[in-house]
Amino acid sequence: MDIIKAYATKNDCYKTAQKMTPKGIVVHSTGCNNPYLKRYVDAPNEVGVNEYGNTWNNSGLDVCVHAFIGYDKNRKVRVANILPYNYCAWGVGSGSKGSYNFNPAYIQFEMCEDDLTNKAYYTAVIDKAVEYCAYLCKTYNISPDKICSHKEAHTMGYASDHGDPENWMSKFGDNMDKFRAKVRAKLNVSATSSSSSGNTKPTSSNKTLYRVRKSWSDAKSQKGAFKDLNNAKKCADSNKGYSVFDNNGKKVYPVSTTAQKEVKKGSVVKLRQGATTYMSTAKLADWCYKSKFTVMELKGNRAVIGIDGKVTAAVNKNDLIVQ
């Protein structure tokens, strides 16, 4: 299909280049009234010039998806691919069970919203999104039942609390079940799940792998992934400063004899050794691991920490120890 290729090589997610094999697809919508690809995509010859220079092809951003769908410079609805499909996206945040950014990793794309009243534009975007999903499903052997919205991903425990794209779909009597049905029709396949979200639930075949890392967010420090917990414990014991985590990022070994206090806004905390910035592998300065911080903001697993009212970083709350 016709896809604009314009990798966001300056984006921190692109530079981190955490590799993955796609297991599904997350559909987003942008949540702001701007249907033009040039707002997000740095490809002036195809999408037009962003006069403000605030595309996602910039450093310092802690967000990135694989593609956008919206108007090009000729007001034609097209797909623009900004991240390689074997790179983890930073688009969905995390939930109680993990994150579809990397655990398991899903391809993610944004549909550029307008003012949510133009049915012709909405229909053109949805039709293009259906075509794009069918292309991705065929290319990467993904079942249409593994397509979900950001809202559904949150409900399943693998994303932050968002309502997209149902907030847009509902304006025109549409929903994700109808969307998946259109993708199946395009691929000429049948549904394999009758769940309300249209996504198959984890089964006993999805066995736990125990990962040995310095911290859950520090994927690059991983020493191994084990089916047997005892083998994972032995690996952690032989590597000072390492712990064992389950599929959901929960630390299962070693377990402190003192119950960990809940991280809340206003909590005084310290960082676990090896903790990284939120949803990335960017290390913090050495002094950060020796200091105490106050939790200034908390949304889902994303915690903003700082000292004396000044922000230091955004980190995963699971990497914080309440003092």
PDB file of N, CA and C in Angstrom, residues 27 69 79 109 111 124-134 179 183:
ATOM      1  N   VAL A  27      -4.471   0.935  18.163  1.00  0.00           N
ATOM      2  CA  VAL A  27      -4.990   2.065  17.390  1.00  0.00           C
ATOM      3  C   VAL A  27      -5.219   3.244  18.339  1.00  0.00           C
ATOM      4  N   ILE A  69      -1.916   8.657  10.555  1.00  0.00           N
ATOM      5  CA  ILE A  69      -2.827   8.723   9.414  1.00  0.00           C
ATOM      6  C   ILE A  69      -3.524  10.072   9.436  1.00  0.00           C
ATOM      7  N   VAL A  79      -0.975   7.318   5.033  1.00  0.00           N
ATOM      8  CA  VAL A  79      -0.228   6.776   6.168  1.00  0.00           C
ATOM      9  C   VAL A  79       1.213   7.267   6.079  1.00  0.00           C
ATOM     10  N   PHE A 109      -0.217   3.089  15.981  1.00  0.00           N
ATOM     11  CA  PHE A 109      -0.339   4.253  15.097  1.00  0.00           C
ATOM     12  C   PHE A 109      -1.425   5.196  15.590  1.00  0.00           C
ATOM     13  N   MET A 111      -4.338   8.123  14.583  1.00  0.00           N
ATOM     14  CA  MET A 111      -5.206   8.746  13.592  1.00  0.00           C
ATOM     15  C   MET A 111      -5.371  10.212  13.979  1.00  0.00           C
ATOM     16  N   ALA A 124     -12.843   8.552   5.829  1.00  0.00           N
ATOM     17  CA  ALA A 124     -11.622   8.374   5.035  1.00  0.00           C
ATOM     18  C   ALA A 124     -10.473   7.873   5.910  1.00  0.00           C
ATOM     19  N   VAL A 125     -10.369   8.406   7.132  1.00  0.00           N
ATOM     20  CA  VAL A 125      -9.301   7.982   8.047  1.00  0.00           C
ATOM     21  C   VAL A 125      -9.509   6.536   8.490  1.00  0.00           C
ATOM     22  N   ILE A 126     -10.744   6.192   8.855  1.00  0.00           N
ATOM     23  CA  ILE A 126     -11.029   4.820   9.292  1.00  0.00           C
ATOM     24  C   ILE A 126     -10.781   3.829   8.161  1.00  0.00           C
ATOM     25  N   ASP A 127     -11.215   4.164   6.969  1.00  0.00           N
ATOM     26  CA  ASP A 127     -10.990   3.272   5.820  1.00  0.00           C
ATOM     27  C   ASP A 127      -9.499   3.050   5.592  1.00  0.00           C
ATOM     28  N   LYS A 128      -8.722   4.124   5.725  1.00  0.00           N
ATOM     29  CA  LYS A 128      -7.273   3.995   5.548  1.00  0.00           C
ATOM     30  C   LYS A 128      -6.668   3.178   6.693  1.00  0.00           C
ATOM     31  N   ALA A 129      -7.187   3.363   7.907  1.00  0.00           N
ATOM     32  CA  ALA A 129      -6.688   2.613   9.061  1.00  0.00           C
ATOM     33  C   ALA A 129      -6.997   1.124   8.914  1.00  0.00           C
ATOM     34  N   VAL A 130      -8.175   0.805   8.401  1.00  0.00           N
ATOM     35  CA  VAL A 130      -8.533  -0.600   8.152  1.00  0.00           C
ATOM     36  C   VAL A 130      -7.585  -1.210   7.121  1.00  0.00           C
ATOM     37  N   GLU A 131      -7.352  -0.491   6.046  1.00  0.00           N
ATOM     38  CA  GLU A 131      -6.428  -0.960   5.014  1.00  0.00           C
ATOM     39  C   GLU A 131      -5.026  -1.164   5.588  1.00  0.00           C
ATOM     40  N   TYR A 132      -4.590  -0.216   6.424  1.00  0.00           N
ATOM     41  CA  TYR A 132      -3.262  -0.282   7.027  1.00  0.00           C
ATOM     42  C   TYR A 132      -3.151  -1.479   7.973  1.00  0.00           C
ATOM     43  N   CYS A 133      -4.182  -1.693   8.804  1.00  0.00           N
ATOM     44  CA  CYS A 133      -4.161  -2.831   9.724  1.00  0.00           C
ATOM     45  C   CYS A 133      -4.140  -4.156   8.968  1.00  0.00           C
ATOM     46  N   ALA A 134      -4.912  -4.243   7.885  1.00  0.00           N
ATOM     47  CA  ALA A 134      -4.911  -5.469   7.082  1.00  0.00           C
ATOM     48  C   ALA A 134      -3.516  -5.723   6.508  1.00  0.00           C
ATOM     49  N   PHE A 179     -14.615  -2.066  13.713  1.00  0.00           N
ATOM     50  CA  PHE A 179     -13.322  -1.843  13.059  1.00  0.00           C
ATOM     51  C   PHE A 179     -12.632  -3.170  12.789  1.00  0.00           C
ATOM     52  N   VAL A 183     -11.487  -5.194   9.213  1.00  0.00           N
ATOM     53  CA  VAL A 183     -10.158  -5.729   8.914  1.00  0.00           C
ATOM     54  C   VAL A 183     -10.265  -7.203   8.540  1.00  0.00           C
TER      55      VAL A 183
END
